[in-house]
Structures are given as structure tokens and as C-alpha cells.
């Protein structure tokens, strides 16, 4: 048996129900031999904490690994069979919650139009948020930003020509342009440290609800499946289009609260860069991809809509908590 020497998470997250408990128990066996309870799947919410944590654990084997867990689990057939069942439930729930369609241009144009009375998390933090709520937001997004552009890298060998070259150019920026100290995941660790929060890889996961895990799991799901390459590119484009204005609002919130410079730097780094990335993703990546494979238009639309659905669901959970005077973190 191979022992894990992963530089990733320092501790395993706590189970959130029978499904994630079954996966954790299996991964901690002395040697890979899956004995998983598939029966609990039928009654598990596909967007809930238990299934999303179980899926996150399966996916993490493809990233930094899990402490005390043999890396040999990564390709265990029974664990992959369970992951496939989890993915099928998750994917079906995403498809049930989006409208679908094939008009990629209309979907992208809609992302650029913001209603005058728009109220998202970044709007709330800019106008009303206090430092405690900002730190909660940092905690939630750490699960995303510790990975940053890693899930998108899986689509690179599945693209050709201009689409591949352009996506690699965007990824190069996300990974710091060749400078380790400018890798966006490293910058986010600096943000966490400056905010007085633990900055270790996935160190805050037990406080983060399933609604945030679902956003990251969607990226892994799309990235790991060649059949969902169009959805991954749609997601990536949607993320780049919406990041720059959101980052600007968050920087305004941090300036208002006199936050440490390292916190602001993460967002100011994204304001200009992602404005450029938006055009590259839209015209060079999606444009060329759909010229080559026009049949992927529905998948691209699905990726955009699924991103908006999950981000909107996550944001609504935060705003509901804050407006009720409660913490948005798990106890």
C-alpha cells in the first residue's frame, strides 16, 4: 500500500451524513477495498451537504489528495462507481434547475447586463457588510480559490487550435504568469493570512456549506469528463465575465473597511486581468470551439446556466443569513 504524503489538506473534514461518513470510513481502510453503502443515495439531497462532501472527497483524490488516505484510491473501481452515481444525481439536479437552450451569444450578453436594483453578495458587502461578514465570505470562497484554475486545466487536452491556445493563455495568467508568488491560489492564501484566518489548503472546509462545495464540485465534474468539455468552457467564460465587476465591488468594500492591503490586492489583481480574459474566453475560446464543434452549443449554454444557478443559490444563502443577523458559516 502506498502511504499518502500529500501537501494538501492537513486534516480530513467531518462527515455530514451517512453518505460522506461511508466514504470517509472507506478511504481510511488499511488497503483499498471499497465497501460503500449505495442504498443511502436514494434519500440523499443531490445538492445537500452530505452528497456534496462525499463527492468533494472523491474529487480531492485527483487534486492534492487526502491526509492519511492512500493515493491508490484515486482509480479504485468501486470508488469510481460510487463517484459516478453521485455525479449522475448531481448532474441531473443541475439540468433540472436550468432552462437550457443553444443561444450562446444571448447567454453571454445577459451576463453583461446588470439590473439597476441588483443585489448580490458583492453588492451587499460593498454597501452594508461589516468585517466579520467579509471574513465569512473569505472563508467560503477559500474552497474555490485554493484550487483557482486547476479544474479548468483538465480541458486543455480536449481542445484544439485557437481555442486551446487561448485557454492556455488565460490559465497562464491564473497561474501567475510563471511566477510562483503571483499564482492566484497563493495570493488568496495571503489574503486569508492578512485577514487573520487559517490559510492552509482546504483548512476551512468544515465551516463551508454544501452550496459552496457544489460550485467547486461542478468545476471538477465538468473538467474530468470529456463529454462535458463544452460545459466547462461555458462555466469558465461565465466566471471570467462576472469576476471583474464583482472584484471591483469587493475592493470598494475592503477600502471602506480599511482592510489590509493583501486582501485588496487579490481583488485588484482580478479587475483588469479578468476584463481581458472575458474577451479571450468569449471570442477566442468559445468562438473557435463552436466553429469547430457547433453541436456543443447546448453544452456551453448549460455550463453558463449551471454556474449562474449554483452561484445564485450560494449567494442567496449568505444574504438570507446576514439579513437575519446570523452567521452564514456552518457551526
PDB file of C-alpha atoms in Angstrom:
ATOM      1  CA  UNK A   1       0.000   0.000   0.000  1.00  0.00           C
ATOM      2  CA  UNK A   2       1.184   3.499  -0.826  1.00  0.00           C
ATOM      3  CA  UNK A   3       1.079   5.988   2.048  1.00  0.00           C
ATOM      4  CA  UNK A   4      -0.186   9.480   1.334  1.00  0.00           C
ATOM      5  CA  UNK A   5       2.469  12.200   1.513  1.00  0.00           C
ATOM      6  CA  UNK A   6       0.109  14.851   0.170  1.00  0.00           C
ATOM      7  CA  UNK A   7       0.999  18.538   0.656  1.00  0.00           C
ATOM      8  CA  UNK A   8      -2.736  19.236   0.647  1.00  0.00           C
ATOM      9  CA  UNK A   9      -5.260  19.362   3.459  1.00  0.00           C
ATOM     10  CA  UNK A  10      -3.823  18.793   6.937  1.00  0.00           C
ATOM     11  CA  UNK A  11      -6.942  17.073   8.326  1.00  0.00           C
ATOM     12  CA  UNK A  12      -9.961  15.266   6.938  1.00  0.00           C
ATOM     13  CA  UNK A  13     -13.292  17.088   7.097  1.00  0.00           C
ATOM     14  CA  UNK A  14     -16.001  15.812   9.424  1.00  0.00           C
ATOM     15  CA  UNK A  15     -18.804  13.717   7.923  1.00  0.00           C
ATOM     16  CA  UNK A  16     -22.112  15.466   7.227  1.00  0.00           C
ATOM     17  CA  UNK A  17     -24.342  12.432   6.968  1.00  0.00           C
ATOM     18  CA  UNK A  18     -24.343   8.685   6.242  1.00  0.00           C
ATOM     19  CA  UNK A  19     -23.040   9.025   2.694  1.00  0.00           C
ATOM     20  CA  UNK A  20     -19.967  11.143   3.477  1.00  0.00           C
ATOM     21  CA  UNK A  21     -19.417   9.030   6.607  1.00  0.00           C
ATOM     22  CA  UNK A  22     -19.363   5.897   4.438  1.00  0.00           C
ATOM     23  CA  UNK A  23     -16.862   7.452   2.006  1.00  0.00           C
ATOM     24  CA  UNK A  24     -14.583   8.655   4.821  1.00  0.00           C
ATOM     25  CA  UNK A  25     -14.662   5.257   6.508  1.00  0.00           C
ATOM     26  CA  UNK A  26     -13.819   3.531   3.246  1.00  0.00           C
ATOM     27  CA  UNK A  27     -10.906   5.833   2.403  1.00  0.00           C
ATOM     28  CA  UNK A  28      -9.328   5.212   5.799  1.00  0.00           C
ATOM     29  CA  UNK A  29      -9.157   1.446   5.341  1.00  0.00           C
ATOM     30  CA  UNK A  30      -5.680  -0.059   5.570  1.00  0.00           C
ATOM     31  CA  UNK A  31      -5.815  -1.028   1.907  1.00  0.00           C
ATOM     32  CA  UNK A  32      -8.044  -0.031  -0.990  1.00  0.00           C
ATOM     33  CA  UNK A  33     -11.178  -2.154  -0.997  1.00  0.00           C
ATOM     34  CA  UNK A  34     -14.371  -0.224  -1.320  1.00  0.00           C
ATOM     35  CA  UNK A  35     -17.332  -1.271   0.817  1.00  0.00           C
ATOM     36  CA  UNK A  36     -19.679   1.598   0.172  1.00  0.00           C
ATOM     37  CA  UNK A  37     -23.325   1.958   1.031  1.00  0.00           C
ATOM     38  CA  UNK A  38     -25.077   2.782  -2.236  1.00  0.00           C
ATOM     39  CA  UNK A  39     -28.512   2.439  -0.604  1.00  0.00           C
ATOM     40  CA  UNK A  40     -28.260   5.806   1.158  1.00  0.00           C
ATOM     41  CA  UNK A  41     -28.067   7.559  -2.217  1.00  0.00           C
ATOM     42  CA  UNK A  42     -31.788   7.281  -2.857  1.00  0.00           C
ATOM     43  CA  UNK A  43     -32.735   9.546   0.049  1.00  0.00           C
ATOM     44  CA  UNK A  44     -29.827  11.992  -0.191  1.00  0.00           C
ATOM     45  CA  UNK A  45     -30.381  15.543  -1.447  1.00  0.00           C
ATOM     46  CA  UNK A  46     -28.215  15.852  -4.606  1.00  0.00           C
ATOM     47  CA  UNK A  47     -27.413  19.472  -3.718  1.00  0.00           C
ATOM     48  CA  UNK A  48     -27.157  18.932   0.024  1.00  0.00           C
ATOM     49  CA  UNK A  49     -24.173  18.869   2.366  1.00  0.00           C
ATOM     50  CA  UNK A  50     -23.855  15.087   2.653  1.00  0.00           C
ATOM     51  CA  UNK A  51     -23.690  14.260  -1.051  1.00  0.00           C
ATOM     52  CA  UNK A  52     -21.600  17.313  -1.912  1.00  0.00           C
ATOM     53  CA  UNK A  53     -18.988  16.485   0.733  1.00  0.00           C
ATOM     54  CA  UNK A  54     -18.891  12.845  -0.400  1.00  0.00           C
ATOM     55  CA  UNK A  55     -18.331  13.976  -3.978  1.00  0.00           C
ATOM     56  CA  UNK A  56     -15.715  16.508  -2.878  1.00  0.00           C
ATOM     57  CA  UNK A  57     -13.783  13.738  -1.112  1.00  0.00           C
ATOM     58  CA  UNK A  58     -13.819  11.598  -4.250  1.00  0.00           C
ATOM     59  CA  UNK A  59     -12.632  14.504  -6.384  1.00  0.00           C
ATOM     60  CA  UNK A  60      -9.905  15.570  -3.964  1.00  0.00           C
ATOM     61  CA  UNK A  61      -8.059  12.341  -4.768  1.00  0.00           C
ATOM     62  CA  UNK A  62      -7.414  13.881  -8.214  1.00  0.00           C
ATOM     63  CA  UNK A  63      -6.054  17.116  -6.717  1.00  0.00           C
ATOM     64  CA  UNK A  64      -3.802  17.236  -3.628  1.00  0.00           C
ATOM     65  CA  UNK A  65      -5.024  14.009  -2.045  1.00  0.00           C
ATOM     66  CA  UNK A  66      -6.308  13.488   1.489  1.00  0.00           C
ATOM     67  CA  UNK A  67      -4.283  13.111   4.707  1.00  0.00           C
ATOM     68  CA  UNK A  68      -3.863   9.516   5.809  1.00  0.00           C
ATOM     69  CA  UNK A  69      -5.510   8.256   2.600  1.00  0.00           C
ATOM     70  CA  UNK A  70      -3.641   6.057   0.144  1.00  0.00           C
ATOM     71  CA  UNK A  71      -3.241   7.682  -3.303  1.00  0.00           C
ATOM     72  CA  UNK A  72      -4.083   4.245  -4.733  1.00  0.00           C
ATOM     73  CA  UNK A  73      -7.751   5.080  -4.064  1.00  0.00           C
ATOM     74  CA  UNK A  74      -7.718   7.527  -6.974  1.00  0.00           C
ATOM     75  CA  UNK A  75      -8.523   4.810  -9.522  1.00  0.00           C
ATOM     76  CA  UNK A  76     -10.259   2.233  -7.329  1.00  0.00           C
ATOM     77  CA  UNK A  77     -13.095   0.777  -9.477  1.00  0.00           C
ATOM     78  CA  UNK A  78     -15.673   0.624  -6.694  1.00  0.00           C
ATOM     79  CA  UNK A  79     -14.976   4.161  -5.534  1.00  0.00           C
ATOM     80  CA  UNK A  80     -15.226   5.362  -9.130  1.00  0.00           C
ATOM     81  CA  UNK A  81     -18.540   3.521  -9.424  1.00  0.00           C
ATOM     82  CA  UNK A  82     -19.844   5.418  -6.401  1.00  0.00           C
ATOM     83  CA  UNK A  83     -18.475   8.690  -7.754  1.00  0.00           C
ATOM     84  CA  UNK A  84     -20.304   8.027 -10.998  1.00  0.00           C
ATOM     85  CA  UNK A  85     -23.558   7.520  -9.105  1.00  0.00           C
ATOM     86  CA  UNK A  86     -23.010  10.746  -7.144  1.00  0.00           C
ATOM     87  CA  UNK A  87     -22.213  12.613 -10.349  1.00  0.00           C
ATOM     88  CA  UNK A  88     -25.343  11.304 -12.055  1.00  0.00           C
ATOM     89  CA  UNK A  89     -27.520  12.632  -9.200  1.00  0.00           C
ATOM     90  CA  UNK A  90     -25.710  15.968  -9.172  1.00  0.00           C
ATOM     91  CA  UNK A  91     -25.786  16.401 -12.952  1.00  0.00           C
ATOM     92  CA  UNK A  92     -29.497  15.571 -13.104  1.00  0.00           C
ATOM     93  CA  UNK A  93     -30.223  18.170 -10.409  1.00  0.00           C
ATOM     94  CA  UNK A  94     -28.286  20.808 -12.353  1.00  0.00           C
ATOM     95  CA  UNK A  95     -30.139  20.038 -15.572  1.00  0.00           C
ATOM     96  CA  UNK A  96     -33.472  20.174 -13.726  1.00  0.00           C
ATOM     97  CA  UNK A  97     -32.708  23.682 -12.466  1.00  0.00           C
ATOM     98  CA  UNK A  98     -31.664  25.404 -15.702  1.00  0.00           C
ATOM     99  CA  UNK A  99     -33.644  26.392 -18.780  1.00  0.00           C
ATOM    100  CA  UNK A 100     -31.252  25.032 -21.390  1.00  0.00           C
ATOM    101  CA  UNK A 101     -31.057  26.203 -24.995  1.00  0.00           C
ATOM    102  CA  UNK A 102     -28.438  26.724 -27.681  1.00  0.00           C
ATOM    103  CA  UNK A 103     -28.099  30.517 -27.964  1.00  0.00           C
ATOM    104  CA  UNK A 104     -24.624  31.067 -26.527  1.00  0.00           C
ATOM    105  CA  UNK A 105     -24.472  34.723 -27.578  1.00  0.00           C
ATOM    106  CA  UNK A 106     -27.704  35.550 -25.732  1.00  0.00           C
ATOM    107  CA  UNK A 107     -26.469  33.839 -22.563  1.00  0.00           C
ATOM    108  CA  UNK A 108     -23.171  35.716 -22.611  1.00  0.00           C
ATOM    109  CA  UNK A 109     -24.859  39.042 -23.394  1.00  0.00           C
ATOM    110  CA  UNK A 110     -27.203  38.547 -20.432  1.00  0.00           C
ATOM    111  CA  UNK A 111     -24.224  38.259 -18.093  1.00  0.00           C
ATOM    112  CA  UNK A 112     -23.079  41.726 -19.134  1.00  0.00           C
ATOM    113  CA  UNK A 113     -26.391  43.389 -18.274  1.00  0.00           C
ATOM    114  CA  UNK A 114     -26.808  44.188 -14.582  1.00  0.00           C
ATOM    115  CA  UNK A 115     -30.184  45.441 -13.312  1.00  0.00           C
ATOM    116  CA  UNK A 116     -30.091  48.810 -11.540  1.00  0.00           C
ATOM    117  CA  UNK A 117     -31.501  47.203  -8.393  1.00  0.00           C
ATOM    118  CA  UNK A 118     -29.166  44.183  -8.479  1.00  0.00           C
ATOM    119  CA  UNK A 119     -28.337  42.839  -5.035  1.00  0.00           C
ATOM    120  CA  UNK A 120     -25.761  40.114  -4.814  1.00  0.00           C
ATOM    121  CA  UNK A 121     -23.172  39.264  -2.200  1.00  0.00           C
ATOM    122  CA  UNK A 122     -20.606  41.721  -3.560  1.00  0.00           C
ATOM    123  CA  UNK A 123     -23.237  44.492  -3.666  1.00  0.00           C
ATOM    124  CA  UNK A 124     -24.205  43.778  -0.066  1.00  0.00           C
ATOM    125  CA  UNK A 125     -20.623  43.715   1.175  1.00  0.00           C
ATOM    126  CA  UNK A 126     -19.806  46.935  -0.683  1.00  0.00           C
ATOM    127  CA  UNK A 127     -22.778  48.818   0.772  1.00  0.00           C
ATOM    128  CA  UNK A 128     -23.580  47.188   4.115  1.00  0.00           C
ATOM    129  CA  UNK A 129     -21.126  44.439   5.031  1.00  0.00           C
ATOM    130  CA  UNK A 130     -19.026  44.503   8.161  1.00  0.00           C
ATOM    131  CA  UNK A 131     -15.578  42.969   8.659  1.00  0.00           C
ATOM    132  CA  UNK A 132     -16.998  39.791  10.221  1.00  0.00           C
ATOM    133  CA  UNK A 133     -19.161  39.192   7.152  1.00  0.00           C
ATOM    134  CA  UNK A 134     -16.241  39.864   4.831  1.00  0.00           C
ATOM    135  CA  UNK A 135     -14.184  37.278   6.721  1.00  0.00           C
ATOM    136  CA  UNK A 136     -17.066  34.814   6.378  1.00  0.00           C
ATOM    137  CA  UNK A 137     -17.064  35.427   2.648  1.00  0.00           C
ATOM    138  CA  UNK A 138     -13.298  34.847   2.530  1.00  0.00           C
ATOM    139  CA  UNK A 139     -13.855  31.553   4.356  1.00  0.00           C
ATOM    140  CA  UNK A 140     -16.486  30.365   1.900  1.00  0.00           C
ATOM    141  CA  UNK A 141     -14.507  31.249  -1.196  1.00  0.00           C
ATOM    142  CA  UNK A 142     -11.309  29.646   0.119  1.00  0.00           C
ATOM    143  CA  UNK A 143     -12.630  26.276  -1.068  1.00  0.00           C
ATOM    144  CA  UNK A 144     -12.791  27.716  -4.581  1.00  0.00           C
ATOM    145  CA  UNK A 145      -9.647  29.822  -4.624  1.00  0.00           C
ATOM    146  CA  UNK A 146      -7.339  27.186  -3.131  1.00  0.00           C
ATOM    147  CA  UNK A 147      -7.928  25.414  -6.460  1.00  0.00           C
ATOM    148  CA  UNK A 148      -8.469  28.535  -8.605  1.00  0.00           C
ATOM    149  CA  UNK A 149      -7.851  27.390 -12.200  1.00  0.00           C
ATOM    150  CA  UNK A 150      -6.859  23.766 -11.542  1.00  0.00           C
ATOM    151  CA  UNK A 151     -10.176  22.201 -12.706  1.00  0.00           C
ATOM    152  CA  UNK A 152     -10.026  24.142 -15.963  1.00  0.00           C
ATOM    153  CA  UNK A 153      -6.620  22.673 -16.805  1.00  0.00           C
ATOM    154  CA  UNK A 154      -8.250  19.304 -17.483  1.00  0.00           C
ATOM    155  CA  UNK A 155      -9.990  20.669 -20.580  1.00  0.00           C
ATOM    156  CA  UNK A 156      -6.737  21.717 -22.285  1.00  0.00           C
ATOM    157  CA  UNK A 157      -6.008  18.347 -23.979  1.00  0.00           C
ATOM    158  CA  UNK A 158      -9.646  18.221 -25.086  1.00  0.00           C
ATOM    159  CA  UNK A 159      -9.400  21.388 -27.168  1.00  0.00           C
ATOM    160  CA  UNK A 160      -7.655  22.109 -30.473  1.00  0.00           C
ATOM    161  CA  UNK A 161      -6.261  25.065 -32.344  1.00  0.00           C
ATOM    162  CA  UNK A 162      -7.059  28.641 -31.324  1.00  0.00           C
ATOM    163  CA  UNK A 163      -9.457  27.536 -28.583  1.00  0.00           C
ATOM    164  CA  UNK A 164      -6.678  25.567 -26.874  1.00  0.00           C
ATOM    165  CA  UNK A 165      -4.040  28.282 -27.291  1.00  0.00           C
ATOM    166  CA  UNK A 166      -6.357  30.985 -25.958  1.00  0.00           C
ATOM    167  CA  UNK A 167      -7.491  28.978 -22.941  1.00  0.00           C
ATOM    168  CA  UNK A 168      -3.866  28.190 -22.086  1.00  0.00           C
ATOM    169  CA  UNK A 169      -3.118  31.928 -22.225  1.00  0.00           C
ATOM    170  CA  UNK A 170      -5.852  32.596 -19.667  1.00  0.00           C
ATOM    171  CA  UNK A 171      -4.624  29.747 -17.485  1.00  0.00           C
ATOM    172  CA  UNK A 172      -1.071  31.106 -17.668  1.00  0.00           C
ATOM    173  CA  UNK A 173      -2.289  34.319 -16.067  1.00  0.00           C
ATOM    174  CA  UNK A 174      -4.254  32.422 -13.410  1.00  0.00           C
ATOM    175  CA  UNK A 175      -1.075  30.546 -12.508  1.00  0.00           C
ATOM    176  CA  UNK A 176       0.886  33.743 -12.046  1.00  0.00           C
ATOM    177  CA  UNK A 177       2.426  34.111 -15.492  1.00  0.00           C
ATOM    178  CA  UNK A 178       5.252  31.788 -14.482  1.00  0.00           C
ATOM    179  CA  UNK A 179       5.853  33.471 -11.104  1.00  0.00           C
ATOM    180  CA  UNK A 180       5.062  31.328  -8.083  1.00  0.00           C
ATOM    181  CA  UNK A 181       4.415  34.332  -5.861  1.00  0.00           C
ATOM    182  CA  UNK A 182       1.717  35.605  -8.259  1.00  0.00           C
ATOM    183  CA  UNK A 183      -0.240  32.346  -8.580  1.00  0.00           C
ATOM    184  CA  UNK A 184      -3.807  33.324  -7.714  1.00  0.00           C
ATOM    185  CA  UNK A 185      -4.188  30.498  -5.204  1.00  0.00           C
ATOM    186  CA  UNK A 186      -1.049  31.792  -3.453  1.00  0.00           C
ATOM    187  CA  UNK A 187      -2.446  35.344  -3.467  1.00  0.00           C
ATOM    188  CA  UNK A 188      -5.628  34.062  -1.835  1.00  0.00           C
ATOM    189  CA  UNK A 189      -3.640  32.326   0.880  1.00  0.00           C
ATOM    190  CA  UNK A 190      -2.024  35.719   1.507  1.00  0.00           C
ATOM    191  CA  UNK A 191      -5.474  37.292   1.714  1.00  0.00           C
ATOM    192  CA  UNK A 192      -6.570  34.726   4.313  1.00  0.00           C
ATOM    193  CA  UNK A 193      -3.426  35.272   6.379  1.00  0.00           C
ATOM    194  CA  UNK A 194      -3.833  39.053   6.284  1.00  0.00           C
ATOM    195  CA  UNK A 195      -7.454  38.667   7.408  1.00  0.00           C
ATOM    196  CA  UNK A 196      -6.384  36.584  10.406  1.00  0.00           C
ATOM    197  CA  UNK A 197      -7.816  33.350   9.000  1.00  0.00           C
ATOM    198  CA  UNK A 198      -6.179  29.921   8.616  1.00  0.00           C
ATOM    199  CA  UNK A 199      -4.585  29.825   5.170  1.00  0.00           C
ATOM    200  CA  UNK A 200      -3.832  26.103   4.804  1.00  0.00           C
ATOM    201  CA  UNK A 201      -5.216  24.176   1.862  1.00  0.00           C
ATOM    202  CA  UNK A 202      -8.934  23.474   2.485  1.00  0.00           C
ATOM    203  CA  UNK A 203      -8.334  24.167   6.178  1.00  0.00           C
ATOM    204  CA  UNK A 204     -11.694  25.923   6.497  1.00  0.00           C
ATOM    205  CA  UNK A 205     -13.836  23.317   4.745  1.00  0.00           C
ATOM    206  CA  UNK A 206     -15.791  22.240   7.842  1.00  0.00           C
ATOM    207  CA  UNK A 207     -17.261  25.754   8.074  1.00  0.00           C
ATOM    208  CA  UNK A 208     -18.300  25.901   4.413  1.00  0.00           C
ATOM    209  CA  UNK A 209     -21.813  24.737   3.438  1.00  0.00           C
ATOM    210  CA  UNK A 210     -22.692  22.346   0.645  1.00  0.00           C
ATOM    211  CA  UNK A 211     -23.878  25.230  -1.537  1.00  0.00           C
ATOM    212  CA  UNK A 212     -20.248  26.351  -1.898  1.00  0.00           C
ATOM    213  CA  UNK A 213     -18.900  22.823  -2.258  1.00  0.00           C
ATOM    214  CA  UNK A 214     -21.365  22.363  -5.130  1.00  0.00           C
ATOM    215  CA  UNK A 215     -19.810  25.263  -7.054  1.00  0.00           C
ATOM    216  CA  UNK A 216     -16.356  23.670  -6.845  1.00  0.00           C
ATOM    217  CA  UNK A 217     -17.688  20.162  -7.482  1.00  0.00           C
ATOM    218  CA  UNK A 218     -19.361  21.418 -10.664  1.00  0.00           C
ATOM    219  CA  UNK A 219     -15.964  22.583 -11.925  1.00  0.00           C
ATOM    220  CA  UNK A 220     -14.407  19.199 -11.183  1.00  0.00           C
ATOM    221  CA  UNK A 221     -17.335  17.356 -12.764  1.00  0.00           C
ATOM    222  CA  UNK A 222     -17.082  19.357 -15.978  1.00  0.00           C
ATOM    223  CA  UNK A 223     -13.293  19.179 -16.044  1.00  0.00           C
ATOM    224  CA  UNK A 224     -12.961  15.427 -15.511  1.00  0.00           C
ATOM    225  CA  UNK A 225     -15.405  14.430 -18.266  1.00  0.00           C
ATOM    226  CA  UNK A 226     -14.510  14.966 -21.904  1.00  0.00           C
ATOM    227  CA  UNK A 227     -18.216  14.784 -22.747  1.00  0.00           C
ATOM    228  CA  UNK A 228     -18.713  17.965 -20.670  1.00  0.00           C
ATOM    229  CA  UNK A 229     -15.884  19.984 -22.238  1.00  0.00           C
ATOM    230  CA  UNK A 230     -18.376  22.441 -23.682  1.00  0.00           C
ATOM    231  CA  UNK A 231     -19.960  22.945 -20.259  1.00  0.00           C
ATOM    232  CA  UNK A 232     -16.535  23.557 -18.705  1.00  0.00           C
ATOM    233  CA  UNK A 233     -15.731  26.224 -21.301  1.00  0.00           C
ATOM    234  CA  UNK A 234     -19.143  27.812 -20.732  1.00  0.00           C
ATOM    235  CA  UNK A 235     -18.550  27.857 -16.997  1.00  0.00           C
ATOM    236  CA  UNK A 236     -15.060  29.335 -17.402  1.00  0.00           C
ATOM    237  CA  UNK A 237     -16.377  32.099 -19.678  1.00  0.00           C
ATOM    238  CA  UNK A 238     -19.198  32.920 -17.246  1.00  0.00           C
ATOM    239  CA  UNK A 239     -16.738  33.083 -14.349  1.00  0.00           C
ATOM    240  CA  UNK A 240     -14.394  35.426 -16.222  1.00  0.00           C
ATOM    241  CA  UNK A 241     -17.212  37.699 -17.403  1.00  0.00           C
ATOM    242  CA  UNK A 242     -18.670  38.161 -13.915  1.00  0.00           C
ATOM    243  CA  UNK A 243     -15.440  38.316 -11.897  1.00  0.00           C
ATOM    244  CA  UNK A 244     -14.155  41.782 -12.847  1.00  0.00           C
ATOM    245  CA  UNK A 245     -17.240  43.795 -11.744  1.00  0.00           C
ATOM    246  CA  UNK A 246     -17.612  41.641  -8.636  1.00  0.00           C
ATOM    247  CA  UNK A 247     -13.931  42.110  -7.760  1.00  0.00           C
ATOM    248  CA  UNK A 248     -14.331  45.872  -8.155  1.00  0.00           C
ATOM    249  CA  UNK A 249     -17.241  45.926  -5.695  1.00  0.00           C
ATOM    250  CA  UNK A 250     -15.318  43.788  -3.222  1.00  0.00           C
ATOM    251  CA  UNK A 251     -12.326  46.107  -3.439  1.00  0.00           C
ATOM    252  CA  UNK A 252     -14.679  49.014  -2.684  1.00  0.00           C
ATOM    253  CA  UNK A 253     -15.959  47.114   0.356  1.00  0.00           C
ATOM    254  CA  UNK A 254     -12.416  46.468   1.564  1.00  0.00           C
ATOM    255  CA  UNK A 255     -11.415  50.094   1.089  1.00  0.00           C
ATOM    256  CA  UNK A 256     -14.454  51.197   3.088  1.00  0.00           C
ATOM    257  CA  UNK A 257     -13.465  48.827   5.903  1.00  0.00           C
ATOM    258  CA  UNK A 258      -9.770  49.777   5.750  1.00  0.00           C
ATOM    259  CA  UNK A 259      -8.808  46.155   5.128  1.00  0.00           C
ATOM    260  CA  UNK A 260      -5.175  45.006   4.856  1.00  0.00           C
ATOM    261  CA  UNK A 261      -3.521  45.626   1.508  1.00  0.00           C
ATOM    262  CA  UNK A 262      -3.011  41.894   0.867  1.00  0.00           C
ATOM    263  CA  UNK A 263      -6.787  41.430   0.963  1.00  0.00           C
ATOM    264  CA  UNK A 264      -7.344  44.211  -1.541  1.00  0.00           C
ATOM    265  CA  UNK A 265      -4.515  43.064  -3.813  1.00  0.00           C
ATOM    266  CA  UNK A 266      -6.195  39.753  -4.591  1.00  0.00           C
ATOM    267  CA  UNK A 267      -9.232  41.585  -5.985  1.00  0.00           C
ATOM    268  CA  UNK A 268      -7.426  44.444  -7.721  1.00  0.00           C
ATOM    269  CA  UNK A 269      -5.330  41.801  -9.494  1.00  0.00           C
ATOM    270  CA  UNK A 270      -8.554  40.404 -10.979  1.00  0.00           C
ATOM    271  CA  UNK A 271     -10.218  43.638 -12.087  1.00  0.00           C
ATOM    272  CA  UNK A 272      -8.082  44.310 -15.171  1.00  0.00           C
ATOM    273  CA  UNK A 273      -6.951  40.749 -15.854  1.00  0.00           C
ATOM    274  CA  UNK A 274     -10.440  39.249 -15.960  1.00  0.00           C
ATOM    275  CA  UNK A 275     -11.774  42.070 -18.123  1.00  0.00           C
ATOM    276  CA  UNK A 276      -9.243  40.916 -20.740  1.00  0.00           C
ATOM    277  CA  UNK A 277      -9.929  37.243 -20.063  1.00  0.00           C
ATOM    278  CA  UNK A 278     -13.631  37.854 -20.711  1.00  0.00           C
ATOM    279  CA  UNK A 279     -12.915  38.799 -24.321  1.00  0.00           C
ATOM    280  CA  UNK A 280     -10.443  35.959 -24.842  1.00  0.00           C
ATOM    281  CA  UNK A 281     -12.850  33.361 -23.463  1.00  0.00           C
ATOM    282  CA  UNK A 282     -15.794  34.684 -25.446  1.00  0.00           C
ATOM    283  CA  UNK A 283     -14.208  35.222 -28.846  1.00  0.00           C
ATOM    284  CA  UNK A 284     -11.104  33.023 -28.976  1.00  0.00           C
ATOM    285  CA  UNK A 285     -12.081  30.045 -26.836  1.00  0.00           C
ATOM    286  CA  UNK A 286     -15.842  29.735 -27.289  1.00  0.00           C
ATOM    287  CA  UNK A 287     -15.834  31.276 -30.754  1.00  0.00           C
ATOM    288  CA  UNK A 288     -13.266  28.829 -32.102  1.00  0.00           C
ATOM    289  CA  UNK A 289     -14.663  25.853 -30.176  1.00  0.00           C
ATOM    290  CA  UNK A 290     -18.122  26.368 -31.652  1.00  0.00           C
ATOM    291  CA  UNK A 291     -16.705  26.922 -35.130  1.00  0.00           C
ATOM    292  CA  UNK A 292     -15.076  23.502 -34.815  1.00  0.00           C
ATOM    293  CA  UNK A 293     -17.884  21.756 -32.918  1.00  0.00           C
ATOM    294  CA  UNK A 294     -21.173  23.678 -33.287  1.00  0.00           C
ATOM    295  CA  UNK A 295     -23.041  20.765 -31.730  1.00  0.00           C
ATOM    296  CA  UNK A 296     -21.536  21.776 -28.347  1.00  0.00           C
ATOM    297  CA  UNK A 297     -23.617  24.979 -28.149  1.00  0.00           C
ATOM    298  CA  UNK A 298     -26.193  23.405 -25.817  1.00  0.00           C
ATOM    299  CA  UNK A 299     -23.409  22.190 -23.514  1.00  0.00           C
ATOM    300  CA  UNK A 300     -21.829  25.662 -23.413  1.00  0.00           C
ATOM    301  CA  UNK A 301     -25.211  27.171 -22.505  1.00  0.00           C
ATOM    302  CA  UNK A 302     -25.654  24.516 -19.821  1.00  0.00           C
ATOM    303  CA  UNK A 303     -22.264  25.378 -18.304  1.00  0.00           C
ATOM    304  CA  UNK A 304     -23.146  29.075 -18.173  1.00  0.00           C
ATOM    305  CA  UNK A 305     -26.591  28.479 -16.680  1.00  0.00           C
ATOM    306  CA  UNK A 306     -25.398  25.899 -14.153  1.00  0.00           C
ATOM    307  CA  UNK A 307     -22.746  28.359 -12.946  1.00  0.00           C
ATOM    308  CA  UNK A 308     -25.328  31.114 -12.521  1.00  0.00           C
ATOM    309  CA  UNK A 309     -27.721  28.739 -10.739  1.00  0.00           C
ATOM    310  CA  UNK A 310     -25.192  27.463  -8.198  1.00  0.00           C
ATOM    311  CA  UNK A 311     -23.576  30.856  -7.576  1.00  0.00           C
ATOM    312  CA  UNK A 312     -27.035  32.390  -7.148  1.00  0.00           C
ATOM    313  CA  UNK A 313     -28.079  29.665  -4.732  1.00  0.00           C
ATOM    314  CA  UNK A 314     -24.909  30.124  -2.697  1.00  0.00           C
ATOM    315  CA  UNK A 315     -25.294  33.912  -2.662  1.00  0.00           C
ATOM    316  CA  UNK A 316     -28.926  33.745  -1.561  1.00  0.00           C
ATOM    317  CA  UNK A 317     -27.942  31.541   1.381  1.00  0.00           C
ATOM    318  CA  UNK A 318     -25.362  34.094   2.536  1.00  0.00           C
ATOM    319  CA  UNK A 319     -27.683  37.078   2.150  1.00  0.00           C
ATOM    320  CA  UNK A 320     -30.542  35.344   3.965  1.00  0.00           C
ATOM    321  CA  UNK A 321     -28.244  34.619   6.901  1.00  0.00           C
ATOM    322  CA  UNK A 322     -26.740  38.086   7.089  1.00  0.00           C
ATOM    323  CA  UNK A 323     -30.067  39.894   6.801  1.00  0.00           C
ATOM    324  CA  UNK A 324     -31.370  37.744   9.629  1.00  0.00           C
ATOM    325  CA  UNK A 325     -28.391  38.767  11.771  1.00  0.00           C
ATOM    326  CA  UNK A 326     -26.885  35.267  11.655  1.00  0.00           C
ATOM    327  CA  UNK A 327     -23.588  33.769  10.586  1.00  0.00           C
ATOM    328  CA  UNK A 328     -23.533  32.157   7.143  1.00  0.00           C
ATOM    329  CA  UNK A 329     -20.956  29.571   8.227  1.00  0.00           C
ATOM    330  CA  UNK A 330     -21.633  26.049   9.388  1.00  0.00           C
ATOM    331  CA  UNK A 331     -21.338  25.700  13.182  1.00  0.00           C
TER     332      UNK A 331
END
